[in-house]
Amino acid sequence: MKEPISITALSSISALGESLEEVWQSYYQKEHFLSEKRIGEQMVWVSQLPESIKLKIEDLRQSDAKYKPLDDSVLFAMYAARKAVATAGWEKGTQFGINIGSSRGATTLFEKYHEEFLTNGKSSTLSSPTTTLGNISSWVAHDLKSKGPEISHSITCSTALHAVLNAVAWIQSGMIDKFLVGGSEAPLTPFTIAQMQALKVYSKEKEGYPCLAMDLNKHQNTMVLGEAAGLACLEKGQKTNALAMIEGIGYATEPLEHSVSISTDAQCFQDSMKMALGNLDPSQVDAVVMHAPGTIKGDQTEFNAIQKVFCNKLPFLTTNKWKVGHTFGASGLLSLEMAVLMLNHQRPIPIPFVPNEVFPKTIEKVMVNAVGFGGNAVSILLSKR
Protein backbone atom coordinates (compact mmCIF):
# COMPACT_ATOMS: atom_id res chain seq x y z
CA MET A 1 0.00 0.00 0.00
CA LYS A 2 1.19 3.52 -0.84
CA GLU A 3 0.13 4.85 2.56
CA PRO A 4 -1.86 3.64 5.56
CA ILE A 5 -5.60 4.17 5.75
CA SER A 6 -7.40 4.94 9.00
CA ILE A 7 -10.55 3.28 10.25
CA THR A 8 -12.15 6.26 12.01
CA ALA A 9 -15.52 4.71 12.89
CA LEU A 10 -17.27 1.36 13.08
CA SER A 11 -20.98 0.72 13.37
CA SER A 12 -22.86 -2.55 13.38
CA ILE A 13 -26.17 -4.06 14.33
CA SER A 14 -26.37 -7.77 15.03
CA ALA A 15 -27.38 -10.23 17.71
CA LEU A 16 -24.36 -8.90 19.64
CA GLY A 17 -25.89 -5.40 19.97
CA GLU A 18 -25.33 -2.02 18.34
CA SER A 19 -22.49 -0.18 20.11
CA LEU A 20 -18.81 -1.09 20.29
CA GLU A 21 -19.07 -1.32 24.06
CA GLU A 22 -22.12 -3.61 23.88
CA VAL A 23 -20.54 -5.79 21.20
CA TRP A 24 -17.33 -6.12 23.23
CA GLN A 25 -19.28 -7.23 26.30
CA SER A 26 -21.19 -9.74 24.17
CA TYR A 27 -17.95 -11.24 22.90
CA TYR A 28 -16.79 -11.84 26.44
CA GLN A 29 -19.85 -13.86 27.38
CA LYS A 30 -19.28 -17.59 26.92
CA GLU A 31 -22.76 -18.31 25.58
CA HIS A 32 -23.74 -17.96 21.94
CA PHE A 33 -26.32 -15.48 20.63
CA LEU A 34 -28.20 -17.93 18.42
CA SER A 35 -31.85 -18.83 18.87
CA GLU A 36 -34.48 -21.06 17.32
CA LYS A 37 -37.07 -19.37 15.13
CA ARG A 38 -39.88 -20.50 12.88
CA ILE A 39 -38.93 -19.66 9.31
CA GLY A 40 -41.69 -20.70 6.95
CA GLU A 41 -42.83 -24.14 8.05
CA GLN A 42 -39.83 -25.14 10.16
CA MET A 43 -37.92 -24.27 13.31
CA VAL A 44 -34.26 -23.50 12.62
CA TRP A 45 -31.29 -21.95 14.36
CA VAL A 46 -30.74 -18.29 13.45
CA SER A 47 -28.98 -15.18 14.69
CA GLN A 48 -31.48 -12.34 14.89
CA LEU A 49 -31.42 -8.72 15.96
CA PRO A 50 -32.50 -7.98 19.53
CA GLU A 51 -36.04 -6.66 19.89
CA SER A 52 -34.75 -3.25 20.95
CA ILE A 53 -32.92 -2.83 17.64
CA LYS A 54 -35.87 -4.16 15.64
CA LEU A 55 -38.04 -1.44 17.19
CA LYS A 56 -35.53 1.23 16.14
CA ILE A 57 -35.48 -0.15 12.61
CA GLU A 58 -39.27 0.05 12.53
CA ASP A 59 -39.13 3.65 13.77
CA LEU A 60 -36.76 4.41 10.88
CA ARG A 61 -39.17 2.77 8.44
CA GLN A 62 -42.06 4.89 9.69
CA SER A 63 -40.06 8.13 9.76
CA ASP A 64 -40.42 8.76 6.03
CA ALA A 65 -43.11 7.61 3.61
CA LYS A 66 -40.40 6.75 1.09
CA TYR A 67 -38.77 4.34 3.56
CA LYS A 68 -41.89 2.24 4.25
CA PRO A 69 -41.58 -0.08 1.22
CA LEU A 70 -37.82 -0.67 1.62
CA ASP A 71 -36.33 -4.06 2.44
CA ASP A 72 -34.83 -4.70 5.87
CA SER A 73 -31.38 -5.01 4.30
CA VAL A 74 -31.63 -1.37 3.20
CA LEU A 75 -32.95 -0.11 6.53
CA PHE A 76 -30.27 -2.03 8.47
CA ALA A 77 -27.59 -0.27 6.42
CA MET A 78 -29.22 3.16 6.75
CA TYR A 79 -29.45 2.83 10.53
CA ALA A 80 -25.83 1.70 10.91
CA ALA A 81 -24.61 4.32 8.41
CA ARG A 82 -26.09 7.20 10.39
CA LYS A 83 -24.21 6.09 13.49
CA ALA A 84 -20.93 5.46 11.66
CA VAL A 85 -20.87 8.85 9.96
CA ALA A 86 -21.83 10.64 13.19
CA THR A 87 -19.00 8.89 15.06
CA ALA A 88 -16.49 9.81 12.35
CA GLY A 89 -17.67 13.43 12.44
CA TRP A 90 -18.63 13.53 8.76
CA GLU A 91 -21.27 16.22 8.35
CA LYS A 92 -24.05 16.21 5.77
CA GLY A 93 -22.72 17.36 2.45
CA THR A 94 -19.24 15.96 3.12
CA GLN A 95 -17.63 14.42 0.07
CA PHE A 96 -17.23 10.69 0.66
CA GLY A 97 -17.83 7.51 -1.29
CA ILE A 98 -20.26 4.77 -0.35
CA ASN A 99 -19.79 1.08 -1.10
CA ILE A 100 -22.23 -1.19 0.70
CA GLY A 101 -22.86 -4.66 -0.65
CA SER A 102 -25.04 -7.65 0.11
CA SER A 103 -24.98 -11.32 -0.75
CA ARG A 104 -28.73 -11.85 -1.05
CA GLY A 105 -29.93 -8.26 -1.12
CA ALA A 106 -33.67 -7.64 -0.76
CA THR A 107 -34.51 -11.31 -0.39
CA THR A 108 -37.62 -10.69 1.73
CA LEU A 109 -39.14 -8.48 -0.96
CA PHE A 110 -37.98 -10.77 -3.77
CA GLU A 111 -39.84 -13.68 -2.17
CA LYS A 112 -42.89 -11.55 -1.45
CA TYR A 113 -43.14 -10.06 -4.94
CA HIS A 114 -42.41 -13.34 -6.71
CA GLU A 115 -45.11 -15.14 -4.74
CA GLU A 116 -47.49 -12.31 -5.61
CA PHE A 117 -46.60 -12.67 -9.29
CA LEU A 118 -47.15 -16.43 -9.25
CA THR A 119 -50.53 -15.92 -7.58
CA ASN A 120 -51.86 -12.97 -9.60
CA GLY A 121 -49.78 -12.96 -12.74
CA LYS A 122 -48.87 -9.32 -12.07
CA SER A 123 -46.13 -7.51 -10.22
CA SER A 124 -46.38 -4.56 -7.85
CA THR A 125 -45.25 -1.12 -9.03
CA LEU A 126 -42.31 -0.96 -6.62
CA SER A 127 -41.13 -4.54 -7.09
CA SER A 128 -38.21 -3.56 -9.32
CA PRO A 129 -36.81 -0.41 -7.64
CA THR A 130 -36.99 -1.94 -4.15
CA THR A 131 -35.13 -5.12 -5.13
CA THR A 132 -32.26 -3.79 -7.25
CA LEU A 133 -28.78 -4.49 -5.92
CA GLY A 134 -27.86 -0.79 -5.93
CA ASN A 135 -30.81 -0.15 -3.65
CA ILE A 136 -28.72 -0.20 -0.46
CA SER A 137 -25.98 2.29 -1.31
CA SER A 138 -28.40 4.60 -3.14
CA TRP A 139 -30.77 4.91 -0.21
CA VAL A 140 -27.92 5.36 2.26
CA ALA A 141 -26.53 8.16 0.06
CA HIS A 142 -29.99 9.74 -0.10
CA ASP A 143 -30.41 9.53 3.66
CA LEU A 144 -26.97 10.98 4.42
CA LYS A 145 -27.11 13.59 1.64
CA SER A 146 -23.60 12.53 0.67
CA LYS A 147 -21.62 13.77 -2.31
CA GLY A 148 -19.45 11.11 -3.91
CA PRO A 149 -19.56 7.77 -5.74
CA GLU A 150 -22.18 5.18 -4.78
CA ILE A 151 -21.19 1.56 -5.42
CA SER A 152 -23.02 -1.71 -4.78
CA HIS A 153 -21.87 -5.24 -5.41
CA SER A 154 -22.42 -8.84 -4.38
CA ILE A 155 -19.49 -11.19 -3.93
CA THR A 156 -21.35 -13.51 -1.57
CA CYS A 157 -19.63 -13.90 1.80
CA SER A 158 -16.60 -11.72 1.00
CA THR A 159 -18.79 -8.78 -0.05
CA ALA A 160 -18.00 -6.44 2.88
CA LEU A 161 -14.25 -6.92 2.63
CA HIS A 162 -14.38 -6.37 -1.13
CA ALA A 163 -15.99 -3.02 -0.28
CA VAL A 164 -12.89 -2.28 1.80
CA LEU A 165 -10.68 -3.19 -1.17
CA ASN A 166 -12.65 -0.87 -3.45
CA ALA A 167 -12.38 2.00 -0.99
CA VAL A 168 -8.63 1.53 -0.60
CA ALA A 169 -8.23 1.65 -4.39
CA TRP A 170 -10.30 4.84 -4.69
CA ILE A 171 -8.51 6.57 -1.82
CA GLN A 172 -5.03 5.63 -2.97
CA SER A 173 -5.85 6.76 -6.50
CA GLY A 174 -6.37 10.27 -5.12
CA MET A 175 -9.93 10.46 -6.42
CA ILE A 176 -11.45 10.78 -2.93
CA ASP A 177 -10.24 10.88 0.70
CA LYS A 178 -13.11 9.20 2.57
CA PHE A 179 -15.26 6.10 2.05
CA LEU A 180 -18.13 4.45 3.92
CA VAL A 181 -17.91 0.70 3.37
CA GLY A 182 -19.54 -2.50 4.51
CA GLY A 183 -22.33 -4.97 4.02
CA SER A 184 -25.94 -5.56 5.05
CA GLU A 185 -27.89 -8.79 5.14
CA ALA A 186 -31.45 -9.79 6.04
CA PRO A 187 -31.40 -13.48 5.05
CA LEU A 188 -33.82 -15.03 7.54
CA THR A 189 -36.40 -15.99 4.92
CA PRO A 190 -37.83 -19.40 3.94
CA PHE A 191 -36.19 -19.55 0.51
CA THR A 192 -32.76 -18.44 1.75
CA ILE A 193 -32.78 -21.01 4.56
CA ALA A 194 -33.95 -23.67 2.09
CA GLN A 195 -31.04 -22.84 -0.23
CA MET A 196 -28.50 -23.45 2.54
CA GLN A 197 -30.27 -26.65 3.59
CA ALA A 198 -30.18 -27.84 -0.02
CA LEU A 199 -26.39 -27.44 0.09
CA LYS A 200 -26.43 -29.57 3.26
CA VAL A 201 -24.46 -26.99 5.23
CA TYR A 202 -27.13 -25.82 7.70
CA SER A 203 -26.92 -26.73 11.36
CA LYS A 204 -28.99 -29.58 12.79
CA GLU A 205 -27.31 -29.49 16.19
CA LYS A 206 -29.66 -30.19 19.09
CA GLU A 207 -27.34 -29.78 22.08
CA GLY A 208 -24.50 -27.48 23.05
CA TYR A 209 -23.36 -24.97 20.47
CA PRO A 210 -25.49 -24.86 17.29
CA CYS A 211 -22.55 -23.57 15.23
CA LEU A 212 -19.21 -25.34 15.76
CA ALA A 213 -17.08 -22.89 13.79
CA MET A 214 -13.39 -23.89 13.97
CA ASP A 215 -14.11 -27.17 15.72
CA LEU A 216 -12.06 -29.32 13.36
CA ASN A 217 -13.40 -32.53 14.91
CA LYS A 218 -17.09 -31.96 14.13
CA HIS A 219 -18.89 -34.63 12.13
CA GLN A 220 -21.50 -32.50 10.38
CA ASN A 221 -21.89 -29.03 8.92
CA THR A 222 -23.13 -26.41 11.38
CA MET A 223 -23.67 -23.14 9.50
CA VAL A 224 -26.28 -20.82 11.04
CA LEU A 225 -27.52 -17.71 9.22
CA GLY A 226 -27.77 -14.32 10.87
CA GLU A 227 -29.10 -10.84 10.08
CA ALA A 228 -26.77 -7.88 10.49
CA ALA A 229 -25.23 -4.77 9.00
CA GLY A 230 -21.67 -3.63 9.50
CA LEU A 231 -20.08 -0.39 8.27
CA ALA A 232 -16.72 1.34 8.58
CA CYS A 233 -15.51 4.85 7.83
CA LEU A 234 -12.15 4.88 6.07
CA GLU A 235 -9.95 7.96 5.67
CA LYS A 236 -6.68 8.66 3.89
CA GLY A 237 -3.57 8.74 6.07
CA GLN A 238 -3.09 8.28 9.79
CA LYS A 239 -5.79 10.15 11.71
CA THR A 240 -5.68 11.02 15.39
CA ASN A 241 -9.15 9.52 15.88
CA ALA A 242 -8.30 6.25 14.12
CA LEU A 243 -9.49 3.05 15.78
CA ALA A 244 -6.97 1.05 13.74
CA MET A 245 -4.94 1.24 10.55
CA ILE A 246 -5.27 -0.79 7.36
CA GLU A 247 -1.70 -1.87 6.70
CA GLY A 248 -2.17 -4.43 3.95
CA ILE A 249 -4.79 -5.85 1.59
CA GLY A 250 -4.92 -9.09 -0.33
CA TYR A 251 -7.30 -10.83 -2.69
CA ALA A 252 -7.33 -13.95 -4.82
CA THR A 253 -9.57 -16.44 -6.60
CA GLU A 254 -8.96 -20.02 -7.58
CA PRO A 255 -10.23 -22.24 -10.43
CA LEU A 256 -13.64 -23.83 -9.79
CA GLU A 257 -14.42 -27.51 -9.80
CA HIS A 258 -18.06 -26.62 -9.11
CA SER A 259 -19.98 -23.50 -8.07
CA VAL A 260 -19.20 -23.76 -4.33
CA SER A 261 -15.79 -25.43 -4.49
CA ILE A 262 -12.61 -24.58 -2.63
CA SER A 263 -9.31 -26.45 -2.76
CA THR A 264 -8.13 -28.66 0.09
CA ASP A 265 -5.54 -26.12 1.24
CA ALA A 266 -7.53 -23.04 0.10
CA GLN A 267 -5.01 -21.69 -2.38
CA CYS A 268 -7.10 -18.53 -2.66
CA PHE A 269 -6.60 -17.84 1.07
CA GLN A 270 -2.89 -18.56 0.86
CA ASP A 271 -2.54 -16.05 -1.97
CA SER A 272 -4.70 -13.36 -0.36
CA MET A 273 -2.90 -13.62 3.01
CA LYS A 274 0.53 -13.50 1.37
CA MET A 275 -0.50 -10.45 -0.63
CA ALA A 276 -1.79 -8.70 2.51
CA LEU A 277 1.47 -9.49 4.34
CA GLY A 278 3.62 -8.03 1.59
CA ASN A 279 7.21 -7.99 2.92
CA LEU A 280 6.10 -8.42 6.54
CA ASP A 281 7.37 -11.51 8.36
CA PRO A 282 4.29 -13.69 9.09
CA SER A 283 5.51 -14.14 12.67
CA GLN A 284 4.62 -10.49 13.33
CA VAL A 285 0.89 -11.22 12.96
CA ASP A 286 -0.55 -11.84 16.41
CA ALA A 287 -4.03 -13.07 15.47
CA VAL A 288 -6.20 -14.11 12.56
CA VAL A 289 -9.97 -13.60 12.57
CA MET A 290 -11.00 -16.49 10.36
CA HIS A 291 -13.93 -16.73 8.00
CA ALA A 292 -14.68 -20.22 9.40
CA PRO A 293 -18.40 -20.60 8.53
CA GLY A 294 -18.95 -23.71 10.65
CA THR A 295 -18.79 -26.19 7.76
CA ILE A 296 -16.42 -29.15 7.82
CA LYS A 297 -14.60 -28.30 4.60
CA GLY A 298 -14.75 -24.52 4.93
CA ASP A 299 -13.14 -24.49 8.37
CA GLN A 300 -10.52 -27.15 7.60
CA THR A 301 -9.34 -25.70 4.29
CA GLU A 302 -8.84 -22.23 5.77
CA PHE A 303 -6.90 -23.73 8.66
CA ASN A 304 -4.75 -25.66 6.18
CA ALA A 305 -4.04 -22.41 4.31
CA ILE A 306 -3.02 -20.64 7.53
CA GLN A 307 -0.65 -23.49 8.35
CA LYS A 308 0.96 -23.13 4.91
CA VAL A 309 1.42 -19.36 5.23
CA PHE A 310 2.47 -19.13 8.88
CA CYS A 311 4.39 -22.43 9.03
CA ASN A 312 5.70 -23.28 12.50
CA LYS A 313 4.45 -20.16 14.30
CA LEU A 314 0.68 -20.05 14.08
CA PRO A 315 -0.95 -16.83 15.31
CA PHE A 316 -3.91 -16.85 17.67
CA LEU A 317 -6.92 -18.07 15.69
CA THR A 318 -10.50 -17.06 16.32
CA THR A 319 -13.85 -16.46 14.62
CA ASN A 320 -17.26 -15.06 15.58
CA LYS A 321 -19.54 -17.38 13.59
CA TRP A 322 -20.15 -19.68 16.58
CA LYS A 323 -21.59 -16.72 18.47
CA VAL A 324 -23.33 -14.53 15.87
CA GLY A 325 -23.85 -16.89 12.92
CA HIS A 326 -22.92 -16.32 9.30
CA THR A 327 -24.25 -12.95 8.19
CA PHE A 328 -23.24 -13.46 4.55
CA GLY A 329 -22.39 -10.09 2.97
CA ALA A 330 -22.03 -8.35 6.34
CA SER A 331 -19.85 -11.03 7.91
CA GLY A 332 -16.47 -9.63 6.83
CA LEU A 333 -17.19 -6.28 8.46
CA LEU A 334 -18.28 -7.95 11.71
CA SER A 335 -14.96 -9.83 11.64
CA LEU A 336 -13.12 -6.55 11.01
CA GLU A 337 -14.94 -5.01 13.98
CA MET A 338 -13.92 -7.98 16.12
CA ALA A 339 -10.29 -7.49 15.11
CA VAL A 340 -10.37 -3.78 15.92
CA LEU A 341 -11.88 -4.50 19.33
CA MET A 342 -9.08 -6.95 20.12
CA LEU A 343 -6.48 -4.39 19.04
CA ASN A 344 -8.00 -1.66 21.19
CA HIS A 345 -8.69 -3.77 24.27
CA GLN A 346 -5.49 -5.82 23.93
CA ARG A 347 -7.38 -9.01 24.71
CA PRO A 348 -7.92 -12.01 22.45
CA ILE A 349 -11.46 -13.31 22.02
CA PRO A 350 -11.35 -17.12 22.33
CA ILE A 351 -13.75 -19.80 21.12
CA PRO A 352 -14.93 -21.72 24.21
CA PHE A 353 -14.94 -25.17 22.60
CA VAL A 354 -11.61 -24.77 20.78
CA PRO A 355 -8.47 -24.96 22.96
CA ASN A 356 -5.78 -22.32 22.45
CA GLU A 357 -2.42 -23.29 23.89
CA VAL A 358 -0.92 -19.82 23.63
CA PHE A 359 -2.63 -16.43 23.97
CA PRO A 360 -0.74 -13.42 22.61
CA LYS A 361 0.67 -11.12 25.31
CA THR A 362 0.17 -8.11 23.07
CA ILE A 363 -1.90 -7.65 19.93
CA GLU A 364 -0.25 -5.34 17.41
CA LYS A 365 -1.36 -6.80 14.06
CA VAL A 366 -4.46 -8.82 13.13
CA MET A 367 -5.35 -10.48 9.83
CA VAL A 368 -9.04 -10.67 8.84
CA ASN A 369 -10.19 -13.26 6.30
CA ALA A 370 -13.33 -13.72 4.21
CA VAL A 371 -14.18 -15.93 1.26
CA GLY A 372 -17.23 -16.24 -0.95
CA PHE A 373 -18.66 -19.03 -3.08
CA GLY A 374 -16.26 -19.76 -5.90
CA GLY A 375 -13.05 -19.31 -3.91
CA ASN A 376 -13.12 -15.50 -3.88
CA ALA A 377 -10.91 -14.63 -0.89
CA VAL A 378 -9.98 -11.33 0.75
CA SER A 379 -7.50 -10.70 3.56
CA ILE A 380 -7.07 -7.39 5.39
CA LEU A 381 -4.10 -6.71 7.67
CA LEU A 382 -4.85 -4.31 10.53
CA SER A 383 -2.49 -2.69 12.98
CA LYS A 384 -2.81 -0.55 16.11
CA ARG A 385 -3.07 3.18 15.61
JSON list of C-alpha atoms in Angstrom, two decimals, residues 90-166:
[
{"chain": "A", "resi": 90, "resn": "TRP", "atom": "CA", "xyz": [-18.63, 13.53, 8.76]},
{"chain": "A", "resi": 91, "resn": "GLU", "atom": "CA", "xyz": [-21.27, 16.22, 8.35]},
{"chain": "A", "resi": 92, "resn": "LYS", "atom": "CA", "xyz": [-24.05, 16.21, 5.77]},
{"chain": "A", "resi": 93, "resn": "GLY", "atom": "CA", "xyz": [-22.72, 17.36, 2.45]},
{"chain": "A", "resi": 94, "resn": "THR", "atom": "CA", "xyz": [-19.24, 15.96, 3.12]},
{"chain": "A", "resi": 95, "resn": "GLN", "atom": "CA", "xyz": [-17.63, 14.42, 0.07]},
{"chain": "A", "resi": 96, "resn": "PHE", "atom": "CA", "xyz": [-17.23, 10.69, 0.66]},
{"chain": "A", "resi": 97, "resn": "GLY", "atom": "CA", "xyz": [-17.83, 7.51, -1.29]},
{"chain": "A", "resi": 98, "resn": "ILE", "atom": "CA", "xyz": [-20.26, 4.77, -0.35]},
{"chain": "A", "resi": 99, "resn": "ASN", "atom": "CA", "xyz": [-19.79, 1.08, -1.10]},
{"chain": "A", "resi": 100, "resn": "ILE", "atom": "CA", "xyz": [-22.23, -1.19, 0.70]},
{"chain": "A", "resi": 101, "resn": "GLY", "atom": "CA", "xyz": [-22.86, -4.66, -0.65]},
{"chain": "A", "resi": 102, "resn": "SER", "atom": "CA", "xyz": [-25.04, -7.65, 0.11]},
{"chain": "A", "resi": 103, "resn": "SER", "atom": "CA", "xyz": [-24.98, -11.32, -0.75]},
{"chain": "A", "resi": 104, "resn": "ARG", "atom": "CA", "xyz": [-28.73, -11.85, -1.05]},
{"chain": "A", "resi": 105, "resn": "GLY", "atom": "CA", "xyz": [-29.93, -8.26, -1.12]},
{"chain": "A", "resi": 106, "resn": "ALA", "atom": "CA", "xyz": [-33.67, -7.64, -0.76]},
{"chain": "A", "resi": 107, "resn": "THR", "atom": "CA", "xyz": [-34.51, -11.31, -0.39]},
{"chain": "A", "resi": 108, "resn": "THR", "atom": "CA", "xyz": [-37.62, -10.69, 1.73]},
{"chain": "A", "resi": 109, "resn": "LEU", "atom": "CA", "xyz": [-39.14, -8.48, -0.96]},
{"chain": "A", "resi": 110, "resn": "PHE", "atom": "CA", "xyz": [-37.98, -10.77, -3.77]},
{"chain": "A", "resi": 111, "resn": "GLU", "atom": "CA", "xyz": [-39.84, -13.68, -2.17]},
{"chain": "A", "resi": 112, "resn": "LYS", "atom": "CA", "xyz": [-42.89, -11.55, -1.45]},
{"chain": "A", "resi": 113, "resn": "TYR", "atom": "CA", "xyz": [-43.14, -10.06, -4.94]},
{"chain": "A", "resi": 114, "resn": "HIS", "atom": "CA", "xyz": [-42.41, -13.34, -6.71]},
{"chain": "A", "resi": 115, "resn": "GLU", "atom": "CA", "xyz": [-45.11, -15.14, -4.74]},
{"chain": "A", "resi": 116, "resn": "GLU", "atom": "CA", "xyz": [-47.49, -12.31, -5.61]},
{"chain": "A", "resi": 117, "resn": "PHE", "atom": "CA", "xyz": [-46.60, -12.67, -9.29]},
{"chain": "A", "resi": 118, "resn": "LEU", "atom": "CA", "xyz": [-47.15, -16.43, -9.25]},
{"chain": "A", "resi": 119, "resn": "THR", "atom": "CA", "xyz": [-50.53, -15.92, -7.58]},
{"chain": "A", "resi": 120, "resn": "ASN", "atom": "CA", "xyz": [-51.86, -12.97, -9.60]},
{"chain": "A", "resi": 121, "resn": "GLY", "atom": "CA", "xyz": [-49.78, -12.96, -12.74]},
{"chain": "A", "resi": 122, "resn": "LYS", "atom": "CA", "xyz": [-48.87, -9.32, -12.07]},
{"chain": "A", "resi": 123, "resn": "SER", "atom": "CA", "xyz": [-46.13, -7.51, -10.22]},
{"chain": "A", "resi": 124, "resn": "SER", "atom": "CA", "xyz": [-46.38, -4.56, -7.85]},
{"chain": "A", "resi": 125, "resn": "THR", "atom": "CA", "xyz": [-45.25, -1.12, -9.03]},
{"chain": "A", "resi": 126, "resn": "LEU", "atom": "CA", "xyz": [-42.31, -0.96, -6.62]},
{"chain": "A", "resi": 127, "resn": "SER", "atom": "CA", "xyz": [-41.13, -4.54, -7.09]},
{"chain": "A", "resi": 128, "resn": "SER", "atom": "CA", "xyz": [-38.21, -3.56, -9.32]},
{"chain": "A", "resi": 129, "resn": "PRO", "atom": "CA", "xyz": [-36.81, -0.41, -7.64]},
{"chain": "A", "resi": 130, "resn": "THR", "atom": "CA", "xyz": [-36.99, -1.94, -4.15]},
{"chain": "A", "resi": 131, "resn": "THR", "atom": "CA", "xyz": [-35.13, -5.12, -5.13]},
{"chain": "A", "resi": 132, "resn": "THR", "atom": "CA", "xyz": [-32.26, -3.79, -7.25]},
{"chain": "A", "resi": 133, "resn": "LEU", "atom": "CA", "xyz": [-28.78, -4.49, -5.92]},
{"chain": "A", "resi": 134, "resn": "GLY", "atom": "CA", "xyz": [-27.86, -0.79, -5.93]},
{"chain": "A", "resi": 135, "resn": "ASN", "atom": "CA", "xyz": [-30.81, -0.15, -3.65]},
{"chain": "A", "resi": 136, "resn": "ILE", "atom": "CA", "xyz": [-28.72, -0.20, -0.46]},
{"chain": "A", "resi": 137, "resn": "SER", "atom": "CA", "xyz": [-25.98, 2.29, -1.31]},
{"chain": "A", "resi": 138, "resn": "SER", "atom": "CA", "xyz": [-28.40, 4.60, -3.14]},
{"chain": "A", "resi": 139, "resn": "TRP", "atom": "CA", "xyz": [-30.77, 4.91, -0.21]},
{"chain": "A", "resi": 140, "resn": "VAL", "atom": "CA", "xyz": [-27.92, 5.36, 2.26]},
{"chain": "A", "resi": 141, "resn": "ALA", "atom": "CA", "xyz": [-26.53, 8.16, 0.06]},
{"chain": "A", "resi": 142, "resn": "HIS", "atom": "CA", "xyz": [-29.99, 9.74, -0.10]},
{"chain": "A", "resi": 143, "resn": "ASP", "atom": "CA", "xyz": [-30.41, 9.53, 3.66]},
{"chain": "A", "resi": 144, "resn": "LEU", "atom": "CA", "xyz": [-26.97, 10.98, 4.42]},
{"chain": "A", "resi": 145, "resn": "LYS", "atom": "CA", "xyz": [-27.11, 13.59, 1.64]},
{"chain": "A", "resi": 146, "resn": "SER", "atom": "CA", "xyz": [-23.60, 12.53, 0.67]},
{"chain": "A", "resi": 147, "resn": "LYS", "atom": "CA", "xyz": [-21.62, 13.77, -2.31]},
{"chain": "A", "resi": 148, "resn": "GLY", "atom": "CA", "xyz": [-19.45, 11.11, -3.91]},
{"chain": "A", "resi": 149, "resn": "PRO", "atom": "CA", "xyz": [-19.56, 7.77, -5.74]},
{"chain": "A", "resi": 150, "resn": "GLU", "atom": "CA", "xyz": [-22.18, 5.18, -4.78]},
{"chain": "A", "resi": 151, "resn": "ILE", "atom": "CA", "xyz": [-21.19, 1.56, -5.42]},
{"chain": "A", "resi": 152, "resn": "SER", "atom": "CA", "xyz": [-23.02, -1.71, -4.78]},
{"chain": "A", "resi": 153, "resn": "HIS", "atom": "CA", "xyz": [-21.87, -5.24, -5.41]},
{"chain": "A", "resi": 154, "resn": "SER", "atom": "CA", "xyz": [-22.42, -8.84, -4.38]},
{"chain": "A", "resi": 155, "resn": "ILE", "atom": "CA", "xyz": [-19.49, -11.19, -3.93]},
{"chain": "A", "resi": 156, "resn": "THR", "atom": "CA", "xyz": [-21.35, -13.51, -1.57]},
{"chain": "A", "resi": 157, "resn": "CYS", "atom": "CA", "xyz": [-19.63, -13.90, 1.80]},
{"chain": "A", "resi": 158, "resn": "SER", "atom": "CA", "xyz": [-16.60, -11.72, 1.00]},
{"chain": "A", "resi": 159, "resn": "THR", "atom": "CA", "xyz": [-18.79, -8.78, -0.05]},
{"chain": "A", "resi": 160, "resn": "ALA", "atom": "CA", "xyz": [-18.00, -6.44, 2.88]},
{"chain": "A", "resi": 161, "resn": "LEU", "atom": "CA", "xyz": [-14.25, -6.92, 2.63]},
{"chain": "A", "resi": 162, "resn": "HIS", "atom": "CA", "xyz": [-14.38, -6.37, -1.13]},
{"chain": "A", "resi": 163, "resn": "ALA", "atom": "CA", "xyz": [-15.99, -3.02, -0.28]},
{"chain": "A", "resi": 164, "resn": "VAL", "atom": "CA", "xyz": [-12.89, -2.28, 1.80]},
{"chain": "A", "resi": 165, "resn": "LEU", "atom": "CA", "xyz": [-10.68, -3.19, -1.17]},
{"chain": "A", "resi": 166, "resn": "ASN", "atom": "CA", "xyz": [-12.65, -0.87, -3.45]}
]
